Amino acid sequence: MEKTLVIFKPSAIERALVGQIITRFQQKGLVIAGLKMMQLDEALLREHYAHLVDRDFFPLLLNSMMATPVIVMCLKGKDAIKVVRLMTGATNGRDALPGTIRGDFSMSGQENIVHASSSPEDAVAELSRFFKPEEIFDWDCNDKRYINSPDEL
Ligand code: IDP
Ligand code: MG
């Protein structure tokens, strides 16, 4: 089963959206394998957003991501990386489709509620960036019969 990283950004924390977004992921059939609150700092964000450090909006992004503690979550499931990205929606909340998290909760290109890993390589790197190995749990639902068919497990 694939694992992926979700970050509840300060926009989700300030707007008290964390509970209902976790509910969406759980209702979909994704499993929480790790969850904690942490304060991000500039060094970690420069690594995490290395592809954006030269963009003019990067200082604003830094401030935005350090404004409150964030909640980081590891989700597990079949094709979890793709599924969580689809549920997250387009980067800019004004372009994101209704029904997606950003489409339903964001009007902004920056204040877009959640981060989600965008590829298998990113997911591995990001999970090890934000979690210690012992903070990710290798448990699974006892009864997955109605989440996946036998040939999907
Ligand atoms: P993603 O979050 O959909 O993967 P990325 O391009 O990786 O999008 O950008 C990371 C984050 O940087 C975005 O989620 C958003 O918060 C911020 N960001 C990206 N592009 C812009 C922009 O043009 N203006 C302001 N913030 C942006
Ligand atoms: Mg990205």
Short mmCIF file of C-alpha atoms and ligand atoms in Angstrom, two decimals:
data_model
loop_
_atom_site.label_atom_id
_atom_site.label_comp_id
_atom_site.label_asym_id
_atom_site.label_seq_id
_atom_site.Cartn_x
_atom_site.Cartn_y
_atom_site.Cartn_z
CA MET A 1 0.00 0.00 0.00
CA GLU A 2 1.25 3.48 -0.87
CA LYS A 3 1.91 6.16 1.72
CA THR A 4 1.65 9.91 1.18
CA LEU A 5 2.11 13.12 3.16
CA VAL A 6 -0.61 15.67 3.86
CA ILE A 7 0.15 18.94 5.65
CA PHE A 8 -2.71 20.91 7.16
CA LYS A 9 -1.42 24.41 6.45
CA PRO A 10 -2.01 27.37 8.76
CA SER A 11 -5.05 28.26 6.62
CA ALA A 12 -6.67 24.95 7.68
CA ILE A 13 -5.67 25.42 11.32
CA GLU A 14 -6.90 29.04 11.55
CA ARG A 15 -10.17 28.23 9.81
CA ALA A 16 -10.80 25.12 11.94
CA LEU A 17 -11.13 22.84 8.90
CA VAL A 18 -8.88 20.01 10.07
CA GLY A 19 -11.59 17.71 11.41
CA GLN A 20 -13.79 17.76 8.35
CA ILE A 21 -10.85 17.26 5.99
CA ILE A 22 -9.61 14.25 7.98
CA THR A 23 -13.18 12.94 7.79
CA ARG A 24 -13.12 13.21 3.99
CA PHE A 25 -9.94 11.14 3.77
CA GLN A 26 -11.27 8.53 6.21
CA GLN A 27 -14.61 8.32 4.42
CA LYS A 28 -12.76 7.67 1.17
CA GLY A 29 -11.09 4.61 2.71
CA LEU A 30 -7.61 6.00 3.35
CA VAL A 31 -5.95 4.96 6.61
CA ILE A 32 -4.10 7.30 8.97
CA ALA A 33 -0.60 5.90 9.51
CA GLY A 34 0.89 8.95 11.28
CA LEU A 35 -0.34 12.29 12.67
CA LYS A 36 1.26 15.10 14.69
CA MET A 37 1.44 18.87 15.15
CA MET A 38 4.69 20.75 14.57
CA GLN A 39 6.04 24.26 14.02
CA LEU A 40 7.78 24.59 10.64
CA ASP A 41 10.93 26.70 10.32
CA GLU A 42 12.66 28.36 7.39
CA ALA A 43 15.31 25.65 6.93
CA LEU A 44 12.72 22.87 6.65
CA LEU A 45 10.55 24.95 4.30
CA ARG A 46 13.49 25.77 2.03
CA GLU A 47 14.01 22.03 1.64
CA HIS A 48 10.34 21.20 1.24
CA TYR A 49 9.69 23.98 -1.25
CA ALA A 50 13.13 23.87 -2.93
CA HIS A 51 11.44 24.13 -6.35
CA LEU A 52 9.99 27.53 -5.36
CA VAL A 53 12.81 29.32 -3.49
CA ASP A 54 13.58 31.61 -6.44
CA ARG A 55 9.95 32.65 -6.99
CA ASP A 56 8.97 36.19 -6.02
CA PHE A 57 6.19 34.91 -3.76
CA PHE A 58 8.54 32.66 -1.74
CA PRO A 59 8.93 35.08 1.23
CA LEU A 60 5.13 35.29 1.48
CA LEU A 61 4.89 31.50 1.30
CA LEU A 62 7.47 31.16 4.10
CA ASN A 63 5.54 33.56 6.35
CA SER A 64 2.28 31.86 5.55
CA MET A 65 3.59 28.37 6.37
CA MET A 66 5.16 29.49 9.67
CA ALA A 67 2.16 31.53 10.85
CA THR A 68 0.82 28.78 13.13
CA PRO A 69 1.86 25.23 13.91
CA VAL A 70 0.79 22.78 11.18
CA ILE A 71 -0.52 19.23 11.38
CA VAL A 72 1.29 16.62 9.31
CA MET A 73 -0.38 13.35 8.42
CA CYS A 74 0.68 10.15 6.69
CA LEU A 75 -2.14 8.47 4.77
CA LYS A 76 -1.99 4.94 3.45
CA GLY A 77 -3.98 3.18 0.74
CA LYS A 78 -3.96 1.79 -2.76
CA ASP A 79 -2.63 4.53 -5.09
CA ALA A 80 -2.84 6.91 -2.10
CA ILE A 81 -0.57 9.56 -3.68
CA LYS A 82 -2.76 9.99 -6.76
CA VAL A 83 -6.01 9.69 -4.83
CA VAL A 84 -5.03 12.35 -2.26
CA ARG A 85 -3.84 14.73 -4.99
CA LEU A 86 -7.16 14.30 -6.82
CA MET A 87 -9.05 15.00 -3.59
CA THR A 88 -6.83 18.05 -2.96
CA GLY A 89 -7.49 19.72 -6.32
CA ALA A 90 -5.60 22.32 -8.35
CA THR A 91 -3.01 24.51 -6.61
CA ASN A 92 -5.04 27.71 -6.89
CA GLY A 93 -8.26 27.39 -4.92
CA ARG A 94 -10.03 29.57 -7.48
CA ASP A 95 -9.21 27.02 -10.21
CA ALA A 96 -9.81 23.90 -8.12
CA LEU A 97 -12.96 21.96 -8.96
CA PRO A 98 -15.89 21.95 -6.53
CA GLY A 99 -15.79 18.71 -4.56
CA THR A 100 -12.04 18.96 -4.02
CA ILE A 101 -10.63 20.28 -0.75
CA ARG A 102 -9.16 23.39 -2.33
CA GLY A 103 -12.22 23.80 -4.58
CA ASP A 104 -14.55 23.72 -1.59
CA PHE A 105 -12.50 25.62 1.01
CA SER A 106 -10.02 27.97 -0.71
CA MET A 107 -10.18 31.22 -2.70
CA SER A 108 -6.39 31.56 -2.88
CA GLY A 109 -3.30 30.44 -4.78
CA GLN A 110 -1.27 30.48 -1.58
CA GLU A 111 -3.71 29.93 1.28
CA ASN A 112 -4.86 26.62 -0.15
CA ILE A 113 -5.50 24.60 3.03
CA VAL A 114 -3.43 21.46 2.46
CA HIS A 115 -0.20 20.20 0.97
CA ALA A 116 -0.19 16.74 -0.63
CA SER A 117 2.80 14.85 -2.05
CA SER A 118 2.78 14.92 -5.84
CA SER A 119 4.76 11.80 -6.84
CA PRO A 120 6.04 8.53 -5.32
CA GLU A 121 9.56 10.00 -5.10
CA ASP A 122 8.29 13.15 -3.37
CA ALA A 123 6.15 11.13 -0.96
CA VAL A 124 9.13 9.07 0.24
CA ALA A 125 11.34 12.15 0.62
CA GLU A 126 8.61 14.23 2.31
CA LEU A 127 7.55 11.53 4.78
CA SER A 128 11.14 11.14 5.94
CA ARG A 129 11.49 14.93 6.13
CA PHE A 130 8.51 15.37 8.47
CA PHE A 131 8.33 12.07 10.40
CA LYS A 132 10.77 9.91 12.32
CA PRO A 133 10.47 6.25 11.23
CA GLU A 134 8.86 5.28 14.55
CA GLU A 135 6.15 7.93 14.10
CA ILE A 136 4.68 6.07 11.10
CA PHE A 137 2.70 2.99 12.07
CA ASP A 138 2.42 -0.13 9.97
CA TRP A 139 -1.04 -1.10 11.10
CA ASP A 140 -3.96 -1.68 8.75
CA CYS A 141 -7.75 -2.03 9.02
CA ASN A 142 -8.62 -5.50 10.22
CA ASP A 143 -11.42 -5.82 7.71
CA LYS A 144 -10.60 -4.28 4.33
CA ARG A 145 -13.10 -6.38 2.37
CA TYR A 146 -15.30 -3.41 1.56
CA ILE A 147 -12.45 -0.97 0.84
CA ASN A 148 -10.51 -3.00 -1.75
CA SER A 149 -11.14 -6.21 -3.67
CA PRO A 150 -8.75 -9.12 -3.04
CA ASP A 151 -6.82 -8.47 -6.26
CA GLU A 152 -6.16 -4.87 -5.23
CA LEU A 153 -4.50 -5.73 -1.94
P1 IDP B 1 0.99 22.19 -4.95
O1 IDP B 1 0.84 22.58 -3.50
O2 IDP B 1 -0.35 22.08 -5.65
O3 IDP B 1 1.83 20.94 -5.14
P2 IDP B 1 3.28 23.79 -5.83
O4 IDP B 1 3.46 24.35 -7.21
O5 IDP B 1 4.18 22.68 -5.41
O6 IDP B 1 1.73 23.40 -5.70
O7 IDP B 1 3.42 25.01 -4.82
C1 IDP B 1 3.55 24.79 -3.44
C2 IDP B 1 2.75 25.84 -2.71
O8 IDP B 1 3.29 27.13 -2.98
C3 IDP B 1 1.29 25.94 -3.14
O9 IDP B 1 0.44 24.98 -2.53
C4 IDP B 1 0.94 27.35 -2.72
O10 IDP B 1 0.70 27.44 -1.32
C5 IDP B 1 2.23 28.09 -3.04
N1 IDP B 1 2.20 28.66 -4.39
C6 IDP B 1 2.42 28.02 -5.57
N2 IDP B 1 2.29 28.86 -6.61
C7 IDP B 1 1.96 30.07 -6.07
C8 IDP B 1 1.68 31.36 -6.65
O11 IDP B 1 1.72 31.57 -7.87
N3 IDP B 1 1.40 32.37 -5.77
C9 IDP B 1 1.37 32.19 -4.42
N4 IDP B 1 1.63 30.99 -3.84
C10 IDP B 1 1.90 29.94 -4.66
MG MG B 2 3.87 20.64 -4.95
#
